[in-house]
PDB file of C-alpha atoms and ligand atoms in Angstrom:
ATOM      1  CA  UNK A 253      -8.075   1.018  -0.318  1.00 43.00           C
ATOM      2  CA  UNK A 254     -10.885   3.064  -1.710  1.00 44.00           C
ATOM      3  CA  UNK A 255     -11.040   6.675   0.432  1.00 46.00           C
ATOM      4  CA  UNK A 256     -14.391   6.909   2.049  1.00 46.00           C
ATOM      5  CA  UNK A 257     -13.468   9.906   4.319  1.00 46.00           C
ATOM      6  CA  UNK A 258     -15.015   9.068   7.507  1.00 45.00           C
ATOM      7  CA  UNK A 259     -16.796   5.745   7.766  1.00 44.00           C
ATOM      8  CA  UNK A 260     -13.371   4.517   9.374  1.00 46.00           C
ATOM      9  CA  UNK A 261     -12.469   7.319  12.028  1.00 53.00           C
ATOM     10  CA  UNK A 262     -15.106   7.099  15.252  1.00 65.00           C
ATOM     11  CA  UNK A 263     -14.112   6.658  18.204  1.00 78.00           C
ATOM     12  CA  UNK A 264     -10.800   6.706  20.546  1.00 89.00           C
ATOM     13  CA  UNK A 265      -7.595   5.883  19.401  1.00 93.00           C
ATOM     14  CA  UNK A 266      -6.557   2.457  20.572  1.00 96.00           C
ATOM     15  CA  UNK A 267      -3.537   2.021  22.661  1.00 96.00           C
ATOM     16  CA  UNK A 268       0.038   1.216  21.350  1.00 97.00           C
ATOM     17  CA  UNK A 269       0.416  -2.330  20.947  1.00 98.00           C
ATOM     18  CA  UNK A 270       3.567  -4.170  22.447  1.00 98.00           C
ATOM     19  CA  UNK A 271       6.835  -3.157  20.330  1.00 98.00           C
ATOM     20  CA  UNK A 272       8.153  -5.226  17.458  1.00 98.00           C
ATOM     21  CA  UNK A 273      11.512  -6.966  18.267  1.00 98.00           C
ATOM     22  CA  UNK A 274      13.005  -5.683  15.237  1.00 98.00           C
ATOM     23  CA  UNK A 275      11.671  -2.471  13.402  1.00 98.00           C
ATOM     24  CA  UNK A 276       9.926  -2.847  10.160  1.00 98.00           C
ATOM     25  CA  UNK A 277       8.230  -0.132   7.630  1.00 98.00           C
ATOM     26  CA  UNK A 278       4.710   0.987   7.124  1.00 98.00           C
ATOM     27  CA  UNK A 279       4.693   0.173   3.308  1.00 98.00           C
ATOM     28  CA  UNK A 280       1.627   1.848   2.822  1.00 98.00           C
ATOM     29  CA  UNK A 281      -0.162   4.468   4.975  1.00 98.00           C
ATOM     30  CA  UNK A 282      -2.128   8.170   4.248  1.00 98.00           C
ATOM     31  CA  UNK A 283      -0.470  10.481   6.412  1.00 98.00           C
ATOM     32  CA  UNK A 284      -2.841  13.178   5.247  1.00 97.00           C
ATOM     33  CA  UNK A 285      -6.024  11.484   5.058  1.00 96.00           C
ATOM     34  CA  UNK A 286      -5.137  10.711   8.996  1.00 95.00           C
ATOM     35  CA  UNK A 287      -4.789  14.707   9.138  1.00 91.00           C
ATOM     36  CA  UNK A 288      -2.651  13.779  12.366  1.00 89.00           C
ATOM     37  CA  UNK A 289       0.458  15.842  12.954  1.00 95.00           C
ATOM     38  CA  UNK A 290       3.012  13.747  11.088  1.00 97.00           C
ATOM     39  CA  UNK A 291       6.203  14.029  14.118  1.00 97.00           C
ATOM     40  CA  UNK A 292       3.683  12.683  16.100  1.00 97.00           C
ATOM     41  CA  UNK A 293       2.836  10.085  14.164  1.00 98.00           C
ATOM     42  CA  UNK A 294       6.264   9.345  13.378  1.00 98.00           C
ATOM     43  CA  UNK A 295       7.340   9.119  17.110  1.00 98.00           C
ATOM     44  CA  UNK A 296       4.299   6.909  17.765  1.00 98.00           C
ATOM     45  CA  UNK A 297       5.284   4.757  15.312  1.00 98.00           C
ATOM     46  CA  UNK A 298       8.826   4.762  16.333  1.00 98.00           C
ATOM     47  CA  UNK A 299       8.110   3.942  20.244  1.00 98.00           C
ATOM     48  CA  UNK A 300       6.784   0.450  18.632  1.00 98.00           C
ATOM     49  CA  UNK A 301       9.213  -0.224  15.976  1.00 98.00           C
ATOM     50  CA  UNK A 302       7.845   1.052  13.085  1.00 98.00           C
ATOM     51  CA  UNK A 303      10.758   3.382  12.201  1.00 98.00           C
ATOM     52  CA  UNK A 304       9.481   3.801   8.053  1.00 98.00           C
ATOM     53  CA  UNK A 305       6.863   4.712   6.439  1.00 98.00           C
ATOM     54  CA  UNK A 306       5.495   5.095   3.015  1.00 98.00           C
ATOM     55  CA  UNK A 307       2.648   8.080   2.621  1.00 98.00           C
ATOM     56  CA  UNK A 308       0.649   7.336  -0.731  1.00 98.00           C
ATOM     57  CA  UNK A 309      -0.347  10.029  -2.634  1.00 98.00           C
ATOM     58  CA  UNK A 310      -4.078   9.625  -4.092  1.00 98.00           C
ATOM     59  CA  UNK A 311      -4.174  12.963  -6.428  1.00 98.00           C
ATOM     60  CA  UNK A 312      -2.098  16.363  -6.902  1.00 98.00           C
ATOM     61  CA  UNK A 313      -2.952  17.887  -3.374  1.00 98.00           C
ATOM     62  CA  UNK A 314      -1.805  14.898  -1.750  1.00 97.00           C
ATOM     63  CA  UNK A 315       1.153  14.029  -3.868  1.00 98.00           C
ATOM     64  CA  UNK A 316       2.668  17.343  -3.098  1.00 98.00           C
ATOM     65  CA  UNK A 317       1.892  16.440   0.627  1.00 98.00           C
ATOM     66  CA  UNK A 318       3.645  13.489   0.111  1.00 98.00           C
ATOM     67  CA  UNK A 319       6.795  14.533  -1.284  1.00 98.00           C
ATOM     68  CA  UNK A 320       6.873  17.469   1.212  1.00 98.00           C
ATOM     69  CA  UNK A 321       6.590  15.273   4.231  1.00 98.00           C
ATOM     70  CA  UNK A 322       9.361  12.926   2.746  1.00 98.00           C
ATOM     71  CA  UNK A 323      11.530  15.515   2.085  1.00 98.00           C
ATOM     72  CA  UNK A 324      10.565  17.146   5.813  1.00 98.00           C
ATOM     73  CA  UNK A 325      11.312  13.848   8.079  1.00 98.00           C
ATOM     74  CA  UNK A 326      13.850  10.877   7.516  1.00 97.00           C
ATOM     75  CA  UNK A 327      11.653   8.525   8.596  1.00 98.00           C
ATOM     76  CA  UNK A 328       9.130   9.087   5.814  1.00 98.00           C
ATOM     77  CA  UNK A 329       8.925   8.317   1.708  1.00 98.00           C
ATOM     78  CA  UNK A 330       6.598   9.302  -0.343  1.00 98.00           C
ATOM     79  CA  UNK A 331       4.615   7.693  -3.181  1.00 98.00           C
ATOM     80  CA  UNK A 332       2.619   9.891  -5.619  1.00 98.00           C
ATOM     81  CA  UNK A 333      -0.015   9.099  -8.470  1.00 98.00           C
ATOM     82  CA  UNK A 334      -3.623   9.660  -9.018  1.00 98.00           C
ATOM     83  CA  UNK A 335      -5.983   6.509  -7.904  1.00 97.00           C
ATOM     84  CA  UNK A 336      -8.105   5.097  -9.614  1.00 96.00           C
ATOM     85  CA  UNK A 337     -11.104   6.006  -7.933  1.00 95.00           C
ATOM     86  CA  UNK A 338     -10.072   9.518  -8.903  1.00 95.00           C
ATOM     87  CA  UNK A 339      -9.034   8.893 -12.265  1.00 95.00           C
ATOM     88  CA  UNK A 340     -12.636  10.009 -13.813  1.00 92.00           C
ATOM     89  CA  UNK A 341     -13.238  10.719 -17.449  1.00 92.00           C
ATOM     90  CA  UNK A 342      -9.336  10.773 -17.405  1.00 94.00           C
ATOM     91  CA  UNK A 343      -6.397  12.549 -16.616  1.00 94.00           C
ATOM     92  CA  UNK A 344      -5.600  16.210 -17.250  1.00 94.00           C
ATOM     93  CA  UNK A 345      -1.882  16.655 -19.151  1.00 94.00           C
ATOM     94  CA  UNK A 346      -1.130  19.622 -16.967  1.00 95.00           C
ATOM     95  CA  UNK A 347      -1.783  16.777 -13.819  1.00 96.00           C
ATOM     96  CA  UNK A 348       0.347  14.408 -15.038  1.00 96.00           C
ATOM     97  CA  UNK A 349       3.197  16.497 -15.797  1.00 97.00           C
ATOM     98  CA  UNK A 350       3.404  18.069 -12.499  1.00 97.00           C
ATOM     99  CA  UNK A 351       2.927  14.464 -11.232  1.00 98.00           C
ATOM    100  CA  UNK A 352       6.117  13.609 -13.145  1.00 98.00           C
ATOM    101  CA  UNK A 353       8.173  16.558 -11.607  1.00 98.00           C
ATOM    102  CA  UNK A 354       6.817  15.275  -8.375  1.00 98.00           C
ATOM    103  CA  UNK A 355       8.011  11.785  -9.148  1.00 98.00           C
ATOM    104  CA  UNK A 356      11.029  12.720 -10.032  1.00 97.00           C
ATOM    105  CA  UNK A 357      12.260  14.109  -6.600  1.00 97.00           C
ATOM    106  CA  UNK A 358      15.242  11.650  -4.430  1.00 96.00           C
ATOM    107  CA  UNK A 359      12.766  11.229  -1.729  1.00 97.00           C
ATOM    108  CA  UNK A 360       9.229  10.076  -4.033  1.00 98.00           C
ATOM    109  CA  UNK A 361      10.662   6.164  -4.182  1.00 98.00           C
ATOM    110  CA  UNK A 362       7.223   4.758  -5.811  1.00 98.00           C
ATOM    111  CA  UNK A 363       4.516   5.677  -8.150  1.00 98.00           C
ATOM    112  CA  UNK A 364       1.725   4.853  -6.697  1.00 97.00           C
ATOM    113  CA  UNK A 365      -1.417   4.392  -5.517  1.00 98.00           C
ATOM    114  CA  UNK A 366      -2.220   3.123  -9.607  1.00 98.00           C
ATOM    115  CA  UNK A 367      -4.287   0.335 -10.480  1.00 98.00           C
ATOM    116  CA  UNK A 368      -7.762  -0.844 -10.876  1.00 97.00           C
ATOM    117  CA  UNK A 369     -11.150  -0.535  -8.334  1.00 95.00           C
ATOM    118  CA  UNK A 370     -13.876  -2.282 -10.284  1.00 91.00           C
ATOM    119  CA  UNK A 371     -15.477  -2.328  -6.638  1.00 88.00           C
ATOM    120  CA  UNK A 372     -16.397   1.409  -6.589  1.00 81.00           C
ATOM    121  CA  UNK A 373     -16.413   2.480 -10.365  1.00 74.00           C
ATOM    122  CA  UNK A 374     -18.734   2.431 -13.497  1.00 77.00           C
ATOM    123  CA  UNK A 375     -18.433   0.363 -15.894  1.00 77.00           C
ATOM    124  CA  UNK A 376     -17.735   3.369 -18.195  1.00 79.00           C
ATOM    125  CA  UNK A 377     -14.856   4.051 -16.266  1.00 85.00           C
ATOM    126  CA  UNK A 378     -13.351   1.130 -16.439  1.00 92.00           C
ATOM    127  CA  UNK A 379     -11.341   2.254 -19.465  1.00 93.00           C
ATOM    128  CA  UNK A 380      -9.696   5.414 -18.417  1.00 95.00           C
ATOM    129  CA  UNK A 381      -8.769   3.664 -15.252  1.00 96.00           C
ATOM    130  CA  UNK A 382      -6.719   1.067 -17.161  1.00 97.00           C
ATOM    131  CA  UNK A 383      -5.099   3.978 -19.298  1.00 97.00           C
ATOM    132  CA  UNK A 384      -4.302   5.646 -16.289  1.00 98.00           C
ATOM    133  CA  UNK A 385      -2.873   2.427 -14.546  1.00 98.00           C
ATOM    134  CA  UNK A 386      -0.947   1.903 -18.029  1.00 98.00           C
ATOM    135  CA  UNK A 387       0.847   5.692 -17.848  1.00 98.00           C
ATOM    136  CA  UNK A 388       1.324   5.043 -14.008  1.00 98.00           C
ATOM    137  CA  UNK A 389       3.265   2.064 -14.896  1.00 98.00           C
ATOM    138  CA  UNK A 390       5.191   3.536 -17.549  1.00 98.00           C
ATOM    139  CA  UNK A 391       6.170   6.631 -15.155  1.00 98.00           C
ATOM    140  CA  UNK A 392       7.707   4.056 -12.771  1.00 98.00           C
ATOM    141  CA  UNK A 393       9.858   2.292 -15.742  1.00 98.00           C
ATOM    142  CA  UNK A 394      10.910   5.560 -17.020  1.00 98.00           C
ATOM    143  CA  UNK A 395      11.911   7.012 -13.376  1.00 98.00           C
ATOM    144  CA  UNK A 396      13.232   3.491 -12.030  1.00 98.00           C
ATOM    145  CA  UNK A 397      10.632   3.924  -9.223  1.00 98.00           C
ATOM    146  CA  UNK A 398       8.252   1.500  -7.907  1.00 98.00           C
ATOM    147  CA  UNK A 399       5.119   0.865  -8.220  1.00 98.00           C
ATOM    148  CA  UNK A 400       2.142   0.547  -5.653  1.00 98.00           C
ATOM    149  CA  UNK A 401      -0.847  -1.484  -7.162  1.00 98.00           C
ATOM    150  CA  UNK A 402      -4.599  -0.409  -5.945  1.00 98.00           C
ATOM    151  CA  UNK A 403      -6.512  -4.154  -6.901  1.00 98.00           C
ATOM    152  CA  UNK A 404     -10.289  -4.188  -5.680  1.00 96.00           C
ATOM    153  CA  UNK A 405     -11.922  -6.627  -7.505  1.00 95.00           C
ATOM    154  CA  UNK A 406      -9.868  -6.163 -10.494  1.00 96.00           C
ATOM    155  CA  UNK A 407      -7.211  -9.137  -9.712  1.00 98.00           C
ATOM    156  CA  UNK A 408      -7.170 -10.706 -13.466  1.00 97.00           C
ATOM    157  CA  UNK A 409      -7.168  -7.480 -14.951  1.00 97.00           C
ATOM    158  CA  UNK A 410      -4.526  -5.667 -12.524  1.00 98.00           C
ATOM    159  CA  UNK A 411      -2.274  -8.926 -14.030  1.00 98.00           C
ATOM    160  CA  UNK A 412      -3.338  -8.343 -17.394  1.00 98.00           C
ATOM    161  CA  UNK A 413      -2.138  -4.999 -17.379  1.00 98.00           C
ATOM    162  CA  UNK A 414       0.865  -5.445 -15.897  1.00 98.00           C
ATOM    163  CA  UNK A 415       1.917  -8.451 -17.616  1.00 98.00           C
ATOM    164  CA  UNK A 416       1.192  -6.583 -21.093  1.00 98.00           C
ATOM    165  CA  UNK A 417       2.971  -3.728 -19.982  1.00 98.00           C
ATOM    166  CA  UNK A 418       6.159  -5.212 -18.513  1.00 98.00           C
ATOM    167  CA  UNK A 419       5.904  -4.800 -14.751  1.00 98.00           C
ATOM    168  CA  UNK A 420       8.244  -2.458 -13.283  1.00 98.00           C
ATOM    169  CA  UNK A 421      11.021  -4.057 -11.422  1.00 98.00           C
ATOM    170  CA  UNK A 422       9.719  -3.578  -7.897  1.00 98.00           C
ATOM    171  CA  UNK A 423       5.684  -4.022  -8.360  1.00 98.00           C
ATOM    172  CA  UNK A 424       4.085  -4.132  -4.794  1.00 98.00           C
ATOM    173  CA  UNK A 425       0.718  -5.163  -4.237  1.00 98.00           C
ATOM    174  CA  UNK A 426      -1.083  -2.961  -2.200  1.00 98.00           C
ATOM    175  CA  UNK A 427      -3.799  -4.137   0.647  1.00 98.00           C
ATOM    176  CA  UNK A 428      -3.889  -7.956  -0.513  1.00 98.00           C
ATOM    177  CA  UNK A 429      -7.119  -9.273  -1.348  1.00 98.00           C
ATOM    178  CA  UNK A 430      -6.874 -12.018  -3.371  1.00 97.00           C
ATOM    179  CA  UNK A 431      -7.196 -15.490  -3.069  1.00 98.00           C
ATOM    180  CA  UNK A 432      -3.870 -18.722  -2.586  1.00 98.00           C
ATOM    181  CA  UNK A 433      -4.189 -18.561  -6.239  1.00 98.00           C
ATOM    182  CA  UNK A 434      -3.862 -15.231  -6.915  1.00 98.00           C
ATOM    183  CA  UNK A 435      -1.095 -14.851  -4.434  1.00 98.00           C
ATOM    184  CA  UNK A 436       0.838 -17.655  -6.454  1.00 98.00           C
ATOM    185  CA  UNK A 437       0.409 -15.975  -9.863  1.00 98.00           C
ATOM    186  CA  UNK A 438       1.670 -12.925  -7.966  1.00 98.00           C
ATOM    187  CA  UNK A 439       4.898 -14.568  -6.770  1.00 98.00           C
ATOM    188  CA  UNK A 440       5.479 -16.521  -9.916  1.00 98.00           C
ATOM    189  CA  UNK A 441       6.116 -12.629 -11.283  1.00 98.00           C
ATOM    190  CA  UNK A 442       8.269 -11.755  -8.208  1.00 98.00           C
ATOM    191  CA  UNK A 443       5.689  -8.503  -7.187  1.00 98.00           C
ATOM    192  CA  UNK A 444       5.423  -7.990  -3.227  1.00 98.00           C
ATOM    193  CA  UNK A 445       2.189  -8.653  -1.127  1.00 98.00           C
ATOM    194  CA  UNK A 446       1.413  -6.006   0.922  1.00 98.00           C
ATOM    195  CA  UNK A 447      -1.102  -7.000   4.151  1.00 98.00           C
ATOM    196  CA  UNK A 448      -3.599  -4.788   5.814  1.00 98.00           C
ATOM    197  CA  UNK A 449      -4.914  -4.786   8.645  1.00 98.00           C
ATOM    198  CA  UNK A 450      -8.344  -6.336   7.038  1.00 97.00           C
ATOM    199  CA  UNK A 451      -6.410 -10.004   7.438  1.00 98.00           C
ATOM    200  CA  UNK A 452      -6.878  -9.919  11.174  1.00 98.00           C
ATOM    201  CA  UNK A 453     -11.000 -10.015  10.336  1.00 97.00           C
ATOM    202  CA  UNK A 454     -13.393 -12.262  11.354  1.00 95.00           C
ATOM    203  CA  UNK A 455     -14.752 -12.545   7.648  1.00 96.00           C
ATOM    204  CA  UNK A 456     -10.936 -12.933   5.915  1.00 97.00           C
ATOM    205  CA  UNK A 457     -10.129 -16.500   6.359  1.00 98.00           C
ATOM    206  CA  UNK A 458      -9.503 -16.481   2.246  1.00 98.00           C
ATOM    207  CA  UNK A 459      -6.799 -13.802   2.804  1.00 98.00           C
ATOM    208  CA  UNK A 460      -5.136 -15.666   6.031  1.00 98.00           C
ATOM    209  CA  UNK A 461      -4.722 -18.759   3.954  1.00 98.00           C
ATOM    210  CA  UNK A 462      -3.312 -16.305   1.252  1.00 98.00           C
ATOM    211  CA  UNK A 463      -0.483 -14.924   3.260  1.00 98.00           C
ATOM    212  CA  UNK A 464       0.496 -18.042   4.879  1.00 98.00           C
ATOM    213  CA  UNK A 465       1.072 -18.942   0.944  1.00 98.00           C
ATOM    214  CA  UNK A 466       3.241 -15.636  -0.122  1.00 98.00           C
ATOM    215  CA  UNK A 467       7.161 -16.445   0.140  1.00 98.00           C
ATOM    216  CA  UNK A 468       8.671 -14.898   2.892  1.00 98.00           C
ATOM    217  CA  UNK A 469      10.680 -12.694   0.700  1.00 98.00           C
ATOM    218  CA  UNK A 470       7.797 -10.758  -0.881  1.00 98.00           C
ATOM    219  CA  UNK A 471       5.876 -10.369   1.905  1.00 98.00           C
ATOM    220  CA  UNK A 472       5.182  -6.688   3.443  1.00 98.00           C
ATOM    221  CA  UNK A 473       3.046  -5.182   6.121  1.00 98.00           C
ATOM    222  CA  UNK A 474       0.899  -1.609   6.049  1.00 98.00           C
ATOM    223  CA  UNK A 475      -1.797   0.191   7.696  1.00 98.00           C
ATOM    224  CA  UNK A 476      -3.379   2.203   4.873  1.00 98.00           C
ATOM    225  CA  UNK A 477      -4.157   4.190   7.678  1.00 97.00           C
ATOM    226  CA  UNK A 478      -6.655   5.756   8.294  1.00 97.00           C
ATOM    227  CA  UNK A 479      -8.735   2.414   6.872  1.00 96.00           C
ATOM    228  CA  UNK A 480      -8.885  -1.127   7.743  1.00 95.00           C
ATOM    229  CA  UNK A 481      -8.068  -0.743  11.424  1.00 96.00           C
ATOM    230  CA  UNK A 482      -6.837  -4.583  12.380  1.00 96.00           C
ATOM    231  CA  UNK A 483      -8.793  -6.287  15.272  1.00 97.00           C
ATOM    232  CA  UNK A 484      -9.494  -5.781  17.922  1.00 96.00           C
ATOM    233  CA  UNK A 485     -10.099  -2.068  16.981  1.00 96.00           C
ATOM    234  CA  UNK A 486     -11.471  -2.493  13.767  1.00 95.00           C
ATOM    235  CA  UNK A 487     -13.905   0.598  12.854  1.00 93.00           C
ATOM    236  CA  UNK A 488     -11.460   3.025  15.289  1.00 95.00           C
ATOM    237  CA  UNK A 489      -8.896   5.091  13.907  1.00 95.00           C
ATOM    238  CA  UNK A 490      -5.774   3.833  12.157  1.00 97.00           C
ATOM    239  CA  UNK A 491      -2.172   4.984  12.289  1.00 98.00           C
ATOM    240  CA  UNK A 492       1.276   3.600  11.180  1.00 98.00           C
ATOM    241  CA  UNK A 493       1.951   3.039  15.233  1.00 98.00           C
ATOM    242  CA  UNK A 494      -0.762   0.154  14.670  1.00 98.00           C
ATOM    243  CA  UNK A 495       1.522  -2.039  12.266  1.00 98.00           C
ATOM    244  CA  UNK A 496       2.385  -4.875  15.495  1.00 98.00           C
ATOM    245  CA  UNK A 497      -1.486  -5.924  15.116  1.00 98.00           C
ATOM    246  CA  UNK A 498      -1.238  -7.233  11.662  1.00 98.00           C
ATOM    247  CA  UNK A 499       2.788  -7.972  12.063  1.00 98.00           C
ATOM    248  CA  UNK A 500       1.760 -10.411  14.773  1.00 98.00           C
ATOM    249  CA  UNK A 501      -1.435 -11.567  12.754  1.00 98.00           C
ATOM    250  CA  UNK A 502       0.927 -12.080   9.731  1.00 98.00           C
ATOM    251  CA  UNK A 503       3.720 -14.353  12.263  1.00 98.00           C
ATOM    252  CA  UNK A 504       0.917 -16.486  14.020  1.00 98.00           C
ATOM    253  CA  UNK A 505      -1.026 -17.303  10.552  1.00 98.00           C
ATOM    254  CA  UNK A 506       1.858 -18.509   8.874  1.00 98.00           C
ATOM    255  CA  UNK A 507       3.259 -20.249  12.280  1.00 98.00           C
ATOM    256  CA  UNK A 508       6.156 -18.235  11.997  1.00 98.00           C
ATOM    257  CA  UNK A 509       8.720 -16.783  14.559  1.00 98.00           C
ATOM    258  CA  UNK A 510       7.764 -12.761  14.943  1.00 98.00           C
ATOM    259  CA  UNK A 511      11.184 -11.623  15.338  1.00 98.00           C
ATOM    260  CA  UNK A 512      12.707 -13.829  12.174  1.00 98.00           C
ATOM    261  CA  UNK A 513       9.743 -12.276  10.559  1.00 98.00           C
ATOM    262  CA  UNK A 514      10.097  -8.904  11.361  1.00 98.00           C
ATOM    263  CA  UNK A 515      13.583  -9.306  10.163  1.00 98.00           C
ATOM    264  CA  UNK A 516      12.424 -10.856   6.707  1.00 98.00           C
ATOM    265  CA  UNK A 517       9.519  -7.650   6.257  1.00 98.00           C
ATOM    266  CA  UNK A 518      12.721  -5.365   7.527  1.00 98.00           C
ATOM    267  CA  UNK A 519      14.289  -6.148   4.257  1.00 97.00           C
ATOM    268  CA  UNK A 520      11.659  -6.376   1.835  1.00 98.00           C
ATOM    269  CA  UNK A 521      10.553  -3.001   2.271  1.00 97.00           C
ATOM    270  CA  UNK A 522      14.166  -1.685   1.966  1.00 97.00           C
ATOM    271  CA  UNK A 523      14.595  -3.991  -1.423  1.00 98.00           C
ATOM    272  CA  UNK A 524      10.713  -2.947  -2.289  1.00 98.00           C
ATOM    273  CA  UNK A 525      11.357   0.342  -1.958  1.00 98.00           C
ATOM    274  CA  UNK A 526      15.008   0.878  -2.066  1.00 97.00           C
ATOM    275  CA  UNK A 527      14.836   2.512   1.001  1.00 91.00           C
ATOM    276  CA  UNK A 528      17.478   3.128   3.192  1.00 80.00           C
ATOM    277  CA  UNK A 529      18.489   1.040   6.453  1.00 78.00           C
ATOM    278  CA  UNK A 530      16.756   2.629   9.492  1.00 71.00           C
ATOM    279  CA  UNK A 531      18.724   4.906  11.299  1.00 63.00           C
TER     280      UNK A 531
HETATM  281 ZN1  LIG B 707      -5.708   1.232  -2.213  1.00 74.94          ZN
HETATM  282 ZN1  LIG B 708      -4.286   3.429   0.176  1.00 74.94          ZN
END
């Protein structure tokens, strides 16, 4: 999701939700945008079965972050790219060459966050954010990596893209926020859906009858924490330790059993992301 610093962080953390019956990955969370102390939010996470998770790297600064805190703890992978909202005018050679070294590093298993934000951009960016998407996506061919798609009100376009440049083999869709039918063009192509904690709103019945859509298989779960805090603590501060909210949100929308479920998101992450089984 687009970074506004600090609209999302008043308040008290909320308590730790019940545990998951089987552990599953946070596919998509800011460990540095959180600016908490990353063992602790790795044993938070842990204590409630969220024993993975996948810090997103939004320029340089926090790509190297990234890739230092993977390389620093088991539990955590790292993604790096620049996003789209900081994309600009374009991007610098000397960034995306040191983004490349980055990406090439055992522990960086996606490129990512890439895409398209048509909610928060010019117009007159619209174009370097596409070439930037385009390079992002040919990164993540060229290393075998996958790739973590950024989509805010961009849907046809983000599928436009990827169709014309060959989606990489593992394509996840970060923060879902389309509609049943974009969520079917999605799965025609095989690309995960990723769900936020923004499904549990009041205001999201679109994206509830979405994921109840989205075949089992391709389904994952993430905080993009610090944002999008799931109810009942939406507007307080989020953290991977959060991911039961929406994991339980996810189960009783679709009318599915939580621990089969679990078990199902288990194993897309590892095949999204190649990770390795939890230890
Ligand atoms: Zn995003
Ligand atoms: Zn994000």
């Amino acid at each position: 999701v687009s970074r506004s610093r600090n609209s999302q962080r008043e308040g008290a953390e909320p308590p730790a939700p019940e545990p998951l019956p089987i552990p599953v990955a946070d596919a998509h969370c800011h460990l540095d945008i959180m600016g908490a102390d990353v063992a602790t939010a790795i044993t938070a996470a842990a204590a409630v079965g969220v024993t993975q998770l996948v810090t997103i790297g939004c320029d340089l600064p926090s790509s190297r972050f990234a890739a230092e805190a993977a390389r620093a703890h088991d539990a955590i992978f790292a993604a790096v790219a620049i996003h789209p909202n900081e994309v600009g005018d374009g991007i610098a050679e000397g960034v995306f060459a040191e983004l490349t070294a980055l990406a090439a590093d055992p522990r960086v298993l996606a490129i990512g966050e890439t895409g398209l934000d048509h909610f928060r951009t010019e117009e007159g960016q619209h174009r370097a954010q596409e070439e930037s998407f385009r390079r992002h996506i040919a990164l993540a061919k060229e290393l075998n990596r996958t790739v973590v798609v950024h989509d805010r009100d961009a849907h046809d376009d983000v599928i436009r893209v990827l169709d014309s440049e060959g989606a990489p083999e593992r394509t996840v869709i970060h923060c879902f926020s389309g509609d049943e039918d974009f969520a079917r063009k999605c799965a025609d192509r095989g690309w995960f859906m990723s769900f936020a904690g923004n499904m549990t709103f009041k205001n999201a019945q679109q994206l509830r009858d979405a994921a109840r859509i989205v075949p089992a298989e391709l389904l994952l779960v993430e905080t993009d924490a610090p944002f999008l805090t799931a109810m009942p603590f939406r507007g307080r501060p989020n953290a991977p330790y959060l991911i039961p909210l929406t994991m339980r949100a996810l189960a009783e929308t679709r009318g599915d059993d939580l621990a089969e479920l679990c078990g199902t998101v288990a194993a897309n992450g590892q095949r999204a992301f190649r990770m390795p089984t939890a230890a």
